[in-house]
Amino acid sequence: QVFPNPATNLLTLIPQHHAFLMEKTTIELFSLEGKRVWIDTIQEASSTHKIKVDQLPPGVYLLRINSESQRLQQKISIL
């Protein structure tokens, strides 16, 4: 679960799948042109993760979350 969407300052990620809590997980944010604009790796279990987006230009982005066994993609709007 990612909220708010659209976002202005901060995105909050709450993992819904067990793998995202127990495995090394990479979180990436891409522009629609395919340029990676943000990346972070979570090594330890966490119930929430915050992503600051206030420095990014307004637009639509692709949030990609990868663990060793799961992958999730979601479109995110930044105002």
mmCIF file with all atom_site columns, N, CA and C in Angstrom, residues 2 15 20 26 29 34 38 41 49 53-54 61 71 74-75:
data_model
loop_
_atom_site.group_PDB
_atom_site.id
_atom_site.type_symbol
_atom_site.label_atom_id
_atom_site.label_alt_id
_atom_site.label_comp_id
_atom_site.label_asym_id
_atom_site.label_entity_id
_atom_site.label_seq_id
_atom_site.pdbx_PDB_ins_code
_atom_site.Cartn_x
_atom_site.Cartn_y
_atom_site.Cartn_z
_atom_site.occupancy
_atom_site.B_iso_or_equiv
_atom_site.pdbx_formal_charge
_atom_site.auth_seq_id
_atom_site.auth_comp_id
_atom_site.auth_asym_id
_atom_site.auth_atom_id
_atom_site.pdbx_PDB_model_num
ATOM 1  N N  . VAL A 1 2  ? 0.608  2.159  -0.907  1.00 0.00 ? 2  VAL A N  1
ATOM 2  C CA . VAL A 1 2  ? 1.352  3.410  -1.022  1.00 0.00 ? 2  VAL A CA 1
ATOM 3  C C  . VAL A 1 2  ? 0.344  4.550  -0.960  1.00 0.00 ? 2  VAL A C  1
ATOM 4  N N  . PRO A 1 15 ? 4.254  -2.252 3.476   1.00 0.00 ? 15 PRO A N  1
ATOM 5  C CA . PRO A 1 15 ? 4.328  -3.543 2.777   1.00 0.00 ? 15 PRO A CA 1
ATOM 6  C C  . PRO A 1 15 ? 3.131  -4.426 3.111   1.00 0.00 ? 15 PRO A C  1
ATOM 7  N N  . PHE A 1 20 ? 8.337  -8.641 1.496   1.00 0.00 ? 20 PHE A N  1
ATOM 8  C CA . PHE A 1 20 ? 8.860  -7.280 1.576   1.00 0.00 ? 20 PHE A CA 1
ATOM 9  C C  . PHE A 1 20 ? 9.293  -6.928 3.000   1.00 0.00 ? 20 PHE A C  1
ATOM 10 N N  . THR A 1 26 ? 14.509 -3.611 -2.531  1.00 0.00 ? 26 THR A N  1
ATOM 11 C CA . THR A 1 26 ? 14.933 -2.389 -3.198  1.00 0.00 ? 26 THR A CA 1
ATOM 12 C C  . THR A 1 26 ? 13.693 -1.626 -3.653  1.00 0.00 ? 26 THR A C  1
ATOM 13 N N  . LEU A 1 29 ? 12.152 4.646  -7.832  1.00 0.00 ? 29 LEU A N  1
ATOM 14 C CA . LEU A 1 29 ? 11.171 5.533  -8.435  1.00 0.00 ? 29 LEU A CA 1
ATOM 15 C C  . LEU A 1 29 ? 11.724 5.980  -9.782  1.00 0.00 ? 29 LEU A C  1
ATOM 16 N N  . GLY A 1 34 ? 11.801 6.524  -18.098 1.00 0.00 ? 34 GLY A N  1
ATOM 17 C CA . GLY A 1 34 ? 12.656 5.418  -17.713 1.00 0.00 ? 34 GLY A CA 1
ATOM 18 C C  . GLY A 1 34 ? 13.875 5.801  -16.890 1.00 0.00 ? 34 GLY A C  1
ATOM 19 N N  . TRP A 1 38 ? 15.155 7.947  -7.904  1.00 0.00 ? 38 TRP A N  1
ATOM 20 C CA . TRP A 1 38 ? 15.310 7.690  -6.476  1.00 0.00 ? 38 TRP A CA 1
ATOM 21 C C  . TRP A 1 38 ? 15.484 6.190  -6.265  1.00 0.00 ? 38 TRP A C  1
ATOM 22 N N  . THR A 1 41 ? 17.460 0.831  -0.446  1.00 0.00 ? 41 THR A N  1
ATOM 23 C CA . THR A 1 41 ? 17.442 -0.596 -0.141  1.00 0.00 ? 41 THR A CA 1
ATOM 24 C C  . THR A 1 41 ? 17.147 -0.773 1.334   1.00 0.00 ? 41 THR A C  1
ATOM 25 N N  . HIS A 1 49 ? 7.744  2.639  5.355   1.00 0.00 ? 49 HIS A N  1
ATOM 26 C CA . HIS A 1 49 ? 8.911  3.289  4.772   1.00 0.00 ? 49 HIS A CA 1
ATOM 27 C C  . HIS A 1 49 ? 8.442  4.608  4.160   1.00 0.00 ? 49 HIS A C  1
ATOM 28 N N  . VAL A 1 53 ? 9.334  13.133 -1.701  1.00 0.00 ? 53 VAL A N  1
ATOM 29 C CA . VAL A 1 53 ? 9.145  13.423 -3.125  1.00 0.00 ? 53 VAL A CA 1
ATOM 30 C C  . VAL A 1 53 ? 9.037  14.918 -3.401  1.00 0.00 ? 53 VAL A C  1
ATOM 31 N N  . ASP A 1 54 ? 9.245  15.758 -2.384  1.00 0.00 ? 54 ASP A N  1
ATOM 32 C CA . ASP A 1 54 ? 9.047  17.196 -2.561  1.00 0.00 ? 54 ASP A CA 1
ATOM 33 C C  . ASP A 1 54 ? 10.086 17.836 -3.477  1.00 0.00 ? 54 ASP A C  1
ATOM 34 N N  . TYR A 1 61 ? 5.060  8.990  -12.049 1.00 0.00 ? 61 TYR A N  1
ATOM 35 C CA . TYR A 1 61 ? 6.262  8.189  -11.841 1.00 0.00 ? 61 TYR A CA 1
ATOM 36 C C  . TYR A 1 61 ? 5.866  6.733  -11.649 1.00 0.00 ? 61 TYR A C  1
ATOM 37 N N  . ARG A 1 71 ? 7.859  -8.828 -6.745  1.00 0.00 ? 71 ARG A N  1
ATOM 38 C CA . ARG A 1 71 ? 8.040  -7.561 -7.461  1.00 0.00 ? 71 ARG A CA 1
ATOM 39 C C  . ARG A 1 71 ? 6.683  -6.866 -7.546  1.00 0.00 ? 71 ARG A C  1
ATOM 40 N N  . GLN A 1 74 ? 3.781  0.305  -9.326  1.00 0.00 ? 74 GLN A N  1
ATOM 41 C CA . GLN A 1 74 ? 2.595  1.134  -9.185  1.00 0.00 ? 74 GLN A CA 1
ATOM 42 C C  . GLN A 1 74 ? 2.890  2.522  -9.716  1.00 0.00 ? 74 GLN A C  1
ATOM 43 N N  . LYS A 1 75 ? 1.936  3.097  -10.422 1.00 0.00 ? 75 LYS A N  1
ATOM 44 C CA . LYS A 1 75 ? 2.071  4.479  -10.884 1.00 0.00 ? 75 LYS A CA 1
ATOM 45 C C  . LYS A 1 75 ? 1.758  5.414  -9.726  1.00 0.00 ? 75 LYS A C  1
#
